[in-house]
């Protein structure tokens, strides 16, 4: 998780100690980052809320995490102008999240300005501001000076060829062709990456400018890496052209030869993440014809929407109905993963239901940051993303691992689970994930 996660959580923990049941439930949902639960609670019980600050607070989080940045900014302003006493020192959370919402709207001058003003209060007192806030102030300022990160696309349906199978024909990472400042290069299209990422080696080969300030912490399943920062002037993806595209620059080669070989084999030197997706409003993976489709207009929302939200890490979280526990769990939607797994967090929450199982395998995962070794249970899993239709597939459940990175999701939903279907739609306007027509594998 990123450095700012603790800020949001500490705010929720210190907010209230009132005994009203709805107020308490809302506070607990915020504290646990249960955004689907918060949305349902507030929609159904807002009239019962007793504490005034919980109204703009709930609305802010709902609009922020369900990708409505303009409304999120409105409620953040209400919180800071009318409820600052209740927020206390946790106002920093909203300053940072407001900057993210300005950036989503393409208002990079405002995104940088609000962080500069906040950081300046610390400097005026000869105090060091939060390094993460300083980093993003400088990143947003650099983007603003170039005119902002922009997406240029024709007003029509767009199709881009993709590949998603490895040499053995098994579902793997989703890859597509791009042109970086005119030079052709394959990219990984990764819904599990909250930032665009490029390797230091590739950035230097392309002679990209590396800014003289730190980027952010980039977290993988096996470790944490500190990045640098660059901006690509032009990035072409089929008929789509992105300009002034921000990238975190990572030194991907490390001391572990196994991890280095895996990074090279999987082509992880150039990753297009969530920032390149949100601006498109909707993307469709057509696995039957090996295409990425971007419709001219987003599709109508199904009745079960939303079942997708943004995370604190700016990745996508799916609401999944788990048949074993009959509970809704949170899954990381990760096309940068070559497998679907239930994490050790899921195992801990369902230990009683899994007491007849014991680890039968040891799974090694190599990637950015090193190698992770985990003990796993192999079984089957039935789940639903629309609350009605269930699918069943083999699954590994992690019991524990040797990494210090603790999972914050119950599940990682990888490419193999998606590619079982003819079409998978990700809609960022109404925030839903939809599977259409199971493929014949």
CSV table of C-alpha atoms in Angstrom, one decimal:
chain,number,residue,atom,x,y,z
A,1,UNK,CA,0.0,0.0,0.0
A,2,UNK,CA,1.1,3.6,-0.5
A,3,UNK,CA,2.3,5.9,2.2
A,4,UNK,CA,-0.9,7.8,2.4
A,5,UNK,CA,-3.1,4.8,3.3
A,6,UNK,CA,-2.5,5.3,7.0
A,7,UNK,CA,-3.7,8.9,6.8
A,8,UNK,CA,-7.2,7.9,5.7
A,9,UNK,CA,-7.4,5.1,8.1
A,10,UNK,CA,-6.2,7.1,11.1
A,11,UNK,CA,-8.9,9.7,10.3
A,12,UNK,CA,-11.7,7.1,10.5
A,13,UNK,CA,-10.3,5.6,13.7
A,14,UNK,CA,-10.3,8.9,15.5
A,15,UNK,CA,-13.5,10.3,14.1
A,16,UNK,CA,-16.3,9.3,16.5
A,17,UNK,CA,-17.2,7.2,19.5
A,18,UNK,CA,-20.9,7.7,19.4
A,19,UNK,CA,-23.3,4.8,20.1
A,20,UNK,CA,-25.9,5.5,17.3
A,21,UNK,CA,-26.0,2.2,15.3
A,22,UNK,CA,-26.1,3.7,11.8
A,23,UNK,CA,-23.4,6.3,12.7
A,24,UNK,CA,-21.2,3.5,14.2
A,25,UNK,CA,-21.8,1.3,11.1
A,26,UNK,CA,-20.8,4.0,8.7
A,27,UNK,CA,-17.7,4.9,10.7
A,28,UNK,CA,-16.7,1.2,10.8
A,29,UNK,CA,-17.2,0.9,7.0
A,30,UNK,CA,-14.9,3.9,6.5
A,31,UNK,CA,-12.4,2.6,8.9
A,32,UNK,CA,-12.2,-0.8,7.1
A,33,UNK,CA,-12.2,0.8,3.6
A,34,UNK,CA,-15.5,-1.0,2.8
A,35,UNK,CA,-16.7,1.4,0.2
A,36,UNK,CA,-19.5,-0.8,-1.2
A,37,UNK,CA,-20.8,-1.3,2.3
A,38,UNK,CA,-20.6,2.5,3.0
A,39,UNK,CA,-22.5,3.2,-0.2
A,40,UNK,CA,-25.3,0.8,0.6
A,41,UNK,CA,-25.5,2.0,4.3
A,42,UNK,CA,-25.8,5.6,3.3
A,43,UNK,CA,-28.2,5.1,0.5
A,44,UNK,CA,-30.6,3.1,2.7
A,45,UNK,CA,-30.1,4.8,6.1
A,46,UNK,CA,-29.0,8.4,5.5
A,47,UNK,CA,-32.2,9.7,7.2
A,48,UNK,CA,-31.2,7.9,10.4
A,49,UNK,CA,-27.7,9.5,10.6
A,50,UNK,CA,-27.4,11.6,13.8
A,51,UNK,CA,-23.9,13.2,13.4
A,52,UNK,CA,-23.9,16.1,11.0
A,53,UNK,CA,-20.3,15.6,9.7
A,54,UNK,CA,-21.2,12.0,8.6
A,55,UNK,CA,-23.3,13.3,5.7
A,56,UNK,CA,-20.6,15.2,3.7
A,57,UNK,CA,-18.0,12.7,4.9
A,58,UNK,CA,-20.0,9.7,3.5
A,59,UNK,CA,-20.8,11.5,0.3
A,60,UNK,CA,-17.2,12.5,-0.2
A,61,UNK,CA,-15.9,8.9,0.1
A,62,UNK,CA,-18.7,7.5,-2.0
A,63,UNK,CA,-18.1,10.0,-4.8
A,64,UNK,CA,-14.3,9.7,-4.6
A,65,UNK,CA,-14.1,5.9,-4.7
A,66,UNK,CA,-16.8,5.5,-7.2
A,67,UNK,CA,-15.0,7.9,-9.6
A,68,UNK,CA,-17.1,11.0,-9.5
A,69,UNK,CA,-14.3,13.5,-8.9
A,70,UNK,CA,-16.3,16.7,-9.4
A,71,UNK,CA,-18.8,15.8,-6.7
A,72,UNK,CA,-16.1,14.5,-4.4
A,73,UNK,CA,-14.4,17.9,-4.6
A,74,UNK,CA,-17.7,19.6,-3.7
A,75,UNK,CA,-18.1,17.5,-0.5
A,76,UNK,CA,-14.4,17.8,0.4
A,77,UNK,CA,-14.8,21.6,0.3
A,78,UNK,CA,-17.8,21.3,2.6
A,79,UNK,CA,-15.8,19.2,5.0
A,80,UNK,CA,-12.9,21.6,5.1
A,81,UNK,CA,-14.9,24.8,5.4
A,82,UNK,CA,-17.7,23.6,7.7
A,83,UNK,CA,-16.3,20.7,9.7
A,84,UNK,CA,-12.6,21.4,10.1
A,85,UNK,CA,-12.9,21.2,13.9
A,86,UNK,CA,-14.2,17.7,13.6
A,87,UNK,CA,-11.5,16.7,11.1
A,88,UNK,CA,-8.7,17.9,13.3
A,89,UNK,CA,-5.3,16.8,12.0
A,90,UNK,CA,-6.9,14.4,9.6
A,91,UNK,CA,-7.7,17.3,7.2
A,92,UNK,CA,-4.5,16.2,5.4
A,93,UNK,CA,-6.3,13.2,4.0
A,94,UNK,CA,-8.8,15.3,2.2
A,95,UNK,CA,-6.2,17.7,0.9
A,96,UNK,CA,-4.4,14.8,-0.7
A,97,UNK,CA,-7.5,13.1,-2.1
A,98,UNK,CA,-8.7,16.5,-3.4
A,99,UNK,CA,-5.5,16.8,-5.4
A,100,UNK,CA,-6.2,13.4,-6.9
A,101,UNK,CA,-9.7,14.5,-7.9
A,102,UNK,CA,-8.3,17.7,-9.5
A,103,UNK,CA,-5.9,15.5,-11.4
A,104,UNK,CA,-8.6,13.2,-12.6
A,105,UNK,CA,-10.4,16.2,-14.0
A,106,UNK,CA,-7.2,17.4,-15.8
A,107,UNK,CA,-6.9,20.4,-13.5
A,108,UNK,CA,-3.2,19.8,-12.7
A,109,UNK,CA,-2.5,23.4,-11.7
A,110,UNK,CA,-5.2,23.1,-9.0
A,111,UNK,CA,-3.9,19.7,-8.0
A,112,UNK,CA,-0.4,21.1,-7.5
A,113,UNK,CA,-1.6,24.3,-5.9
A,114,UNK,CA,-3.6,22.7,-3.1
A,115,UNK,CA,-0.6,20.6,-2.2
A,116,UNK,CA,1.8,23.5,-2.5
A,117,UNK,CA,-0.4,25.6,-0.1
A,118,UNK,CA,-0.6,22.7,2.4
A,119,UNK,CA,3.1,21.9,2.2
A,120,UNK,CA,3.9,25.6,2.6
A,121,UNK,CA,2.2,25.8,6.0
A,122,UNK,CA,4.8,23.3,7.2
A,123,UNK,CA,7.7,25.1,5.6
A,124,UNK,CA,6.6,28.4,7.1
A,125,UNK,CA,7.1,26.8,10.6
A,126,UNK,CA,10.4,25.2,9.6
A,127,UNK,CA,8.9,21.8,9.5
A,128,UNK,CA,9.3,19.1,6.9
A,129,UNK,CA,6.1,18.4,5.0
A,130,UNK,CA,5.1,14.8,4.2
A,131,UNK,CA,7.5,13.6,1.4
A,132,UNK,CA,4.6,12.0,-0.5
A,133,UNK,CA,2.8,15.3,-0.6
A,134,UNK,CA,5.9,17.1,-1.8
A,135,UNK,CA,6.5,14.4,-4.5
A,136,UNK,CA,3.0,14.7,-5.9
A,137,UNK,CA,3.0,18.5,-5.7
A,138,UNK,CA,6.1,18.4,-8.0
A,139,UNK,CA,4.7,15.8,-10.3
A,140,UNK,CA,1.4,17.6,-10.8
A,141,UNK,CA,3.3,20.9,-11.3
A,142,UNK,CA,5.6,19.3,-14.0
A,143,UNK,CA,2.5,18.0,-15.8
A,144,UNK,CA,0.7,21.3,-15.5
A,145,UNK,CA,3.7,23.2,-17.0
A,146,UNK,CA,3.4,21.0,-20.2
A,147,UNK,CA,-0.4,21.6,-20.5
A,148,UNK,CA,-1.6,18.6,-18.7
A,149,UNK,CA,-2.0,14.9,-19.3
A,150,UNK,CA,-4.5,14.6,-22.2
A,151,UNK,CA,-6.2,11.9,-24.2
A,152,UNK,CA,-7.0,12.5,-27.9
A,153,UNK,CA,-9.3,10.0,-29.7
A,154,UNK,CA,-11.6,10.0,-32.7
A,155,UNK,CA,-15.3,10.0,-32.0
A,156,UNK,CA,-15.9,6.4,-33.0
A,157,UNK,CA,-15.5,2.9,-31.8
A,158,UNK,CA,-11.9,1.9,-31.6
A,159,UNK,CA,-10.3,-1.6,-31.9
A,160,UNK,CA,-6.8,-2.5,-30.8
A,161,UNK,CA,-5.2,-5.9,-31.2
A,162,UNK,CA,-4.1,-7.6,-28.0
A,163,UNK,CA,-2.3,-10.8,-27.0
A,164,UNK,CA,-2.8,-12.6,-23.8
A,165,UNK,CA,-1.4,-16.1,-24.1
A,166,UNK,CA,2.1,-17.3,-23.3
A,167,UNK,CA,4.2,-19.6,-25.4
A,168,UNK,CA,2.4,-22.6,-24.0
A,169,UNK,CA,-1.0,-21.2,-24.9
A,170,UNK,CA,-2.1,-20.4,-21.4
A,171,UNK,CA,-3.7,-17.1,-20.4
A,172,UNK,CA,-1.1,-14.6,-19.3
A,173,UNK,CA,-0.7,-10.8,-19.2
A,174,UNK,CA,-2.6,-8.6,-21.6
A,175,UNK,CA,-0.2,-6.9,-24.0
A,176,UNK,CA,-0.7,-4.5,-26.8
A,177,UNK,CA,1.4,-2.4,-29.2
A,178,UNK,CA,2.3,1.2,-28.6
A,179,UNK,CA,4.5,3.9,-29.9
A,180,UNK,CA,6.5,5.9,-27.4
A,181,UNK,CA,7.5,9.2,-28.9
A,182,UNK,CA,7.2,7.4,-32.3
A,183,UNK,CA,9.2,4.3,-31.3
A,184,UNK,CA,7.3,1.0,-31.2
A,185,UNK,CA,7.2,-1.0,-27.9
A,186,UNK,CA,5.0,-3.6,-26.4
A,187,UNK,CA,3.1,-2.6,-23.2
A,188,UNK,CA,1.3,-4.5,-20.5
A,189,UNK,CA,-2.3,-3.3,-20.0
A,190,UNK,CA,-2.6,-3.6,-16.2
A,191,UNK,CA,-5.7,-2.9,-14.3
A,192,UNK,CA,-3.8,-3.7,-11.1
A,193,UNK,CA,-1.3,-0.8,-11.6
A,194,UNK,CA,-2.4,2.5,-10.0
A,195,UNK,CA,0.4,4.3,-11.9
A,196,UNK,CA,1.9,4.0,-15.3
A,197,UNK,CA,5.4,2.3,-14.9
A,198,UNK,CA,8.5,2.2,-17.0
A,199,UNK,CA,11.8,0.6,-16.3
A,200,UNK,CA,14.9,2.8,-15.8
A,201,UNK,CA,16.7,0.9,-18.5
A,202,UNK,CA,14.0,1.6,-21.1
A,203,UNK,CA,13.6,5.2,-20.0
A,204,UNK,CA,17.3,5.8,-20.5
A,205,UNK,CA,17.3,3.9,-23.8
A,206,UNK,CA,14.5,6.3,-25.0
A,207,UNK,CA,16.3,9.3,-23.6
A,208,UNK,CA,13.4,10.3,-21.5
A,209,UNK,CA,13.9,13.1,-19.0
A,210,UNK,CA,14.2,11.9,-15.4
A,211,UNK,CA,13.1,14.6,-13.0
A,212,UNK,CA,15.3,15.5,-10.0
A,213,UNK,CA,12.7,14.6,-7.4
A,214,UNK,CA,11.4,11.3,-6.1
A,215,UNK,CA,8.4,9.6,-7.5
A,216,UNK,CA,6.3,7.4,-5.2
A,217,UNK,CA,6.4,4.0,-3.6
A,218,UNK,CA,5.3,1.3,-6.0
A,219,UNK,CA,4.0,-1.9,-4.3
A,220,UNK,CA,3.9,-5.4,-5.8
A,221,UNK,CA,3.0,-8.7,-4.2
A,222,UNK,CA,6.7,-9.3,-3.4
A,223,UNK,CA,8.0,-5.9,-2.3
A,224,UNK,CA,8.1,-2.1,-2.3
A,225,UNK,CA,10.2,-0.1,-4.7
A,226,UNK,CA,10.9,3.7,-4.7
A,227,UNK,CA,10.4,5.3,-8.1
A,228,UNK,CA,11.7,8.3,-10.0
A,229,UNK,CA,9.4,10.3,-12.3
A,230,UNK,CA,9.2,11.0,-16.0
A,231,UNK,CA,6.7,12.4,-18.5
A,232,UNK,CA,6.4,10.9,-22.0
A,233,UNK,CA,5.5,13.6,-24.6
A,234,UNK,CA,3.4,11.3,-26.9
A,235,UNK,CA,2.1,7.8,-26.4
A,236,UNK,CA,0.1,6.2,-29.2
A,237,UNK,CA,-2.3,3.3,-28.7
A,238,UNK,CA,-4.0,2.4,-31.9
A,239,UNK,CA,-5.9,5.5,-32.9
A,240,UNK,CA,-5.6,7.0,-29.4
A,241,UNK,CA,-2.9,9.5,-28.6
A,242,UNK,CA,-2.0,10.4,-25.1
A,243,UNK,CA,0.1,13.5,-24.5
A,244,UNK,CA,2.3,14.5,-21.5
A,245,UNK,CA,1.8,11.1,-19.9
A,246,UNK,CA,3.2,10.7,-16.3
A,247,UNK,CA,5.2,7.5,-15.5
A,248,UNK,CA,6.9,6.2,-12.4
A,249,UNK,CA,10.4,5.0,-13.2
A,250,UNK,CA,11.6,1.9,-11.5
A,251,UNK,CA,15.0,0.2,-11.3
A,252,UNK,CA,13.6,-3.3,-12.0
A,253,UNK,CA,16.9,-5.2,-12.0
A,254,UNK,CA,17.8,-6.3,-8.6
A,255,UNK,CA,20.0,-8.8,-6.9
A,256,UNK,CA,17.6,-11.7,-7.4
A,257,UNK,CA,18.4,-13.4,-10.8
A,258,UNK,CA,15.1,-15.4,-10.7
A,259,UNK,CA,13.1,-12.1,-10.4
A,260,UNK,CA,15.1,-10.4,-13.1
A,261,UNK,CA,14.5,-13.3,-15.5
A,262,UNK,CA,10.7,-13.2,-14.8
A,263,UNK,CA,10.5,-9.5,-15.4
A,264,UNK,CA,12.3,-9.8,-18.7
A,265,UNK,CA,10.2,-12.9,-19.8
A,266,UNK,CA,6.9,-11.2,-19.0
A,267,UNK,CA,7.8,-7.8,-20.6
A,268,UNK,CA,7.2,-5.8,-17.5
A,269,UNK,CA,9.4,-2.8,-18.6
A,270,UNK,CA,6.5,-0.8,-19.8
A,271,UNK,CA,3.1,-0.9,-18.0
A,272,UNK,CA,0.1,1.1,-18.8
A,273,UNK,CA,-2.0,1.4,-15.6
A,274,UNK,CA,-5.3,3.0,-14.4
A,275,UNK,CA,-4.5,6.6,-15.4
A,276,UNK,CA,-4.5,5.6,-19.1
A,277,UNK,CA,-7.8,3.7,-18.7
A,278,UNK,CA,-10.0,6.1,-16.7
A,279,UNK,CA,-10.0,8.7,-19.5
A,280,UNK,CA,-11.5,6.2,-21.9
A,281,UNK,CA,-14.7,5.8,-19.8
A,282,UNK,CA,-15.2,2.2,-20.9
A,283,UNK,CA,-13.0,-0.6,-22.2
A,284,UNK,CA,-14.0,-4.0,-23.5
A,285,UNK,CA,-11.7,-7.0,-23.7
A,286,UNK,CA,-12.9,-9.1,-26.6
A,287,UNK,CA,-11.0,-12.4,-25.9
A,288,UNK,CA,-12.9,-14.2,-28.7
A,289,UNK,CA,-11.3,-12.0,-31.4
A,290,UNK,CA,-8.2,-10.8,-29.4
A,291,UNK,CA,-9.2,-7.2,-29.4
A,292,UNK,CA,-9.4,-4.3,-26.9
A,293,UNK,CA,-12.5,-2.3,-27.8
A,294,UNK,CA,-13.1,1.3,-26.8
A,295,UNK,CA,-16.7,2.3,-27.7
A,296,UNK,CA,-17.5,5.8,-28.8
A,297,UNK,CA,-20.2,6.0,-26.1
A,298,UNK,CA,-20.2,4.0,-22.7
A,299,UNK,CA,-22.7,1.2,-22.5
A,300,UNK,CA,-25.9,1.5,-20.4
A,301,UNK,CA,-25.4,0.4,-16.8
A,302,UNK,CA,-26.7,-3.0,-15.8
A,303,UNK,CA,-29.0,-3.4,-12.8
A,304,UNK,CA,-26.2,-4.7,-10.6
A,305,UNK,CA,-24.0,-1.7,-11.1
A,306,UNK,CA,-21.8,-0.5,-9.4
A,307,UNK,CA,-19.8,-3.6,-8.6
A,308,UNK,CA,-16.5,-1.8,-9.2
A,309,UNK,CA,-14.8,0.9,-7.2
A,310,UNK,CA,-11.4,2.6,-7.0
A,311,UNK,CA,-9.1,1.8,-4.1
A,312,UNK,CA,-6.9,4.1,-2.0
A,313,UNK,CA,-4.0,2.8,-4.2
A,314,UNK,CA,-6.0,3.9,-7.3
A,315,UNK,CA,-6.5,0.4,-8.6
A,316,UNK,CA,-9.9,-1.3,-9.2
A,317,UNK,CA,-11.7,-3.3,-6.5
A,318,UNK,CA,-14.5,-5.7,-7.5
A,319,UNK,CA,-17.4,-6.7,-5.2
A,320,UNK,CA,-17.6,-10.5,-5.4
A,321,UNK,CA,-20.2,-12.8,-3.8
A,322,UNK,CA,-18.3,-15.8,-2.4
A,323,UNK,CA,-20.5,-18.9,-2.4
A,324,UNK,CA,-18.5,-20.7,0.3
A,325,UNK,CA,-19.0,-18.0,2.9
A,326,UNK,CA,-22.2,-16.4,1.4
A,327,UNK,CA,-20.5,-13.1,2.0
A,328,UNK,CA,-19.4,-10.3,-0.3
A,329,UNK,CA,-15.6,-10.1,-0.5
A,330,UNK,CA,-13.2,-7.5,-2.1
A,331,UNK,CA,-11.1,-8.6,-5.1
A,332,UNK,CA,-8.3,-6.7,-6.8
A,333,UNK,CA,-9.0,-6.7,-10.6
A,334,UNK,CA,-5.6,-7.4,-11.9
A,335,UNK,CA,-4.9,-8.0,-15.6
A,336,UNK,CA,-1.2,-7.9,-14.6
A,337,UNK,CA,-1.6,-11.2,-12.8
A,338,UNK,CA,-1.2,-14.5,-14.5
A,339,UNK,CA,-3.4,-16.3,-11.9
A,340,UNK,CA,-6.5,-15.8,-9.7
A,341,UNK,CA,-5.9,-16.5,-6.0
A,342,UNK,CA,-7.7,-16.1,-2.8
A,343,UNK,CA,-5.3,-14.4,-0.4
A,344,UNK,CA,-4.2,-15.1,3.2
A,345,UNK,CA,-6.7,-12.4,4.3
A,346,UNK,CA,-9.5,-14.6,2.8
A,347,UNK,CA,-8.1,-17.6,4.5
A,348,UNK,CA,-7.9,-15.9,7.9
A,349,UNK,CA,-11.5,-14.7,7.6
A,350,UNK,CA,-12.8,-18.2,6.6
A,351,UNK,CA,-10.5,-20.5,8.6
A,352,UNK,CA,-13.4,-22.3,10.2
A,353,UNK,CA,-14.9,-23.1,6.7
A,354,UNK,CA,-11.5,-24.4,5.5
A,355,UNK,CA,-10.5,-26.4,8.6
A,356,UNK,CA,-10.7,-29.7,6.6
A,357,UNK,CA,-8.1,-28.4,4.1
A,358,UNK,CA,-4.3,-28.1,4.6
A,359,UNK,CA,-1.6,-26.6,2.4
A,360,UNK,CA,-0.6,-29.0,-0.3
A,361,UNK,CA,1.8,-26.9,-2.4
A,362,UNK,CA,4.4,-24.2,-2.1
A,363,UNK,CA,4.1,-21.5,-4.7
A,364,UNK,CA,6.9,-19.2,-5.7
A,365,UNK,CA,6.1,-15.8,-7.4
A,366,UNK,CA,8.9,-13.8,-8.9
A,367,UNK,CA,8.5,-10.2,-10.0
A,368,UNK,CA,9.3,-6.6,-9.1
A,369,UNK,CA,10.9,-6.5,-5.7
A,370,UNK,CA,12.1,-10.1,-5.5
A,371,UNK,CA,10.5,-13.6,-5.0
A,372,UNK,CA,7.7,-14.6,-2.7
A,373,UNK,CA,7.1,-18.1,-1.4
A,374,UNK,CA,3.6,-19.0,-0.2
A,375,UNK,CA,1.9,-22.1,1.2
A,376,UNK,CA,-1.3,-22.7,-0.7
A,377,UNK,CA,-4.4,-24.9,-0.7
A,378,UNK,CA,-5.6,-26.1,-4.1
A,379,UNK,CA,-9.4,-26.4,-4.3
A,380,UNK,CA,-12.3,-25.0,-6.3
A,381,UNK,CA,-14.1,-21.7,-6.0
A,382,UNK,CA,-17.7,-20.6,-6.8
A,383,UNK,CA,-18.3,-16.9,-7.1
A,384,UNK,CA,-20.5,-14.2,-8.7
A,385,UNK,CA,-19.8,-10.7,-9.8
A,386,UNK,CA,-23.4,-9.8,-10.5
A,387,UNK,CA,-25.0,-11.4,-7.4
A,388,UNK,CA,-26.9,-13.9,-9.5
A,389,UNK,CA,-24.8,-16.0,-11.9
A,390,UNK,CA,-22.1,-18.1,-10.4
A,391,UNK,CA,-18.9,-19.4,-12.1
A,392,UNK,CA,-16.7,-22.2,-10.8
A,393,UNK,CA,-13.0,-22.6,-11.3
A,394,UNK,CA,-9.9,-24.2,-9.7
A,395,UNK,CA,-8.3,-21.9,-7.2
A,396,UNK,CA,-5.3,-21.6,-4.9
A,397,UNK,CA,-5.8,-20.2,-1.4
A,398,UNK,CA,-2.8,-18.6,0.2
A,399,UNK,CA,-2.4,-19.7,3.8
A,400,UNK,CA,0.8,-17.7,4.5
A,401,UNK,CA,3.9,-16.4,2.8
A,402,UNK,CA,7.4,-15.1,3.6
A,403,UNK,CA,6.7,-11.5,2.5
A,404,UNK,CA,6.1,-8.6,4.8
A,405,UNK,CA,3.5,-7.2,2.4
A,406,UNK,CA,0.1,-8.1,3.9
A,407,UNK,CA,-2.8,-8.5,1.4
A,408,UNK,CA,-5.5,-5.8,1.7
A,409,UNK,CA,-7.9,-7.7,-0.6
A,410,UNK,CA,-9.5,-11.1,-0.3
A,411,UNK,CA,-8.9,-12.1,-3.9
A,412,UNK,CA,-6.7,-11.3,-6.9
A,413,UNK,CA,-8.8,-11.7,-10.0
A,414,UNK,CA,-6.3,-12.2,-12.8
A,415,UNK,CA,-6.4,-12.6,-16.6
A,416,UNK,CA,-7.2,-16.3,-16.7
A,417,UNK,CA,-10.6,-15.8,-15.0
A,418,UNK,CA,-11.4,-12.9,-17.4
A,419,UNK,CA,-10.4,-14.7,-20.6
A,420,UNK,CA,-12.9,-17.5,-20.0
A,421,UNK,CA,-15.4,-15.1,-21.4
A,422,UNK,CA,-16.0,-13.8,-24.9
A,423,UNK,CA,-16.2,-10.2,-23.7
A,424,UNK,CA,-15.4,-8.5,-20.4
A,425,UNK,CA,-16.5,-4.9,-20.0
A,426,UNK,CA,-15.0,-2.4,-17.6
A,427,UNK,CA,-17.1,0.8,-17.4
A,428,UNK,CA,-15.6,3.7,-15.4
A,429,UNK,CA,-18.6,6.0,-15.8
A,430,UNK,CA,-21.0,3.8,-13.9
A,431,UNK,CA,-18.3,1.7,-12.3
A,432,UNK,CA,-19.1,-1.9,-13.2
A,433,UNK,CA,-17.4,-5.1,-14.4
A,434,UNK,CA,-19.5,-7.4,-16.7
A,435,UNK,CA,-18.8,-10.9,-18.1
A,436,UNK,CA,-20.6,-11.8,-21.3
A,437,UNK,CA,-20.8,-15.3,-22.8
A,438,UNK,CA,-18.5,-18.0,-21.6
A,439,UNK,CA,-15.9,-19.1,-24.1
A,440,UNK,CA,-15.4,-22.7,-25.1
A,441,UNK,CA,-11.9,-23.5,-23.7
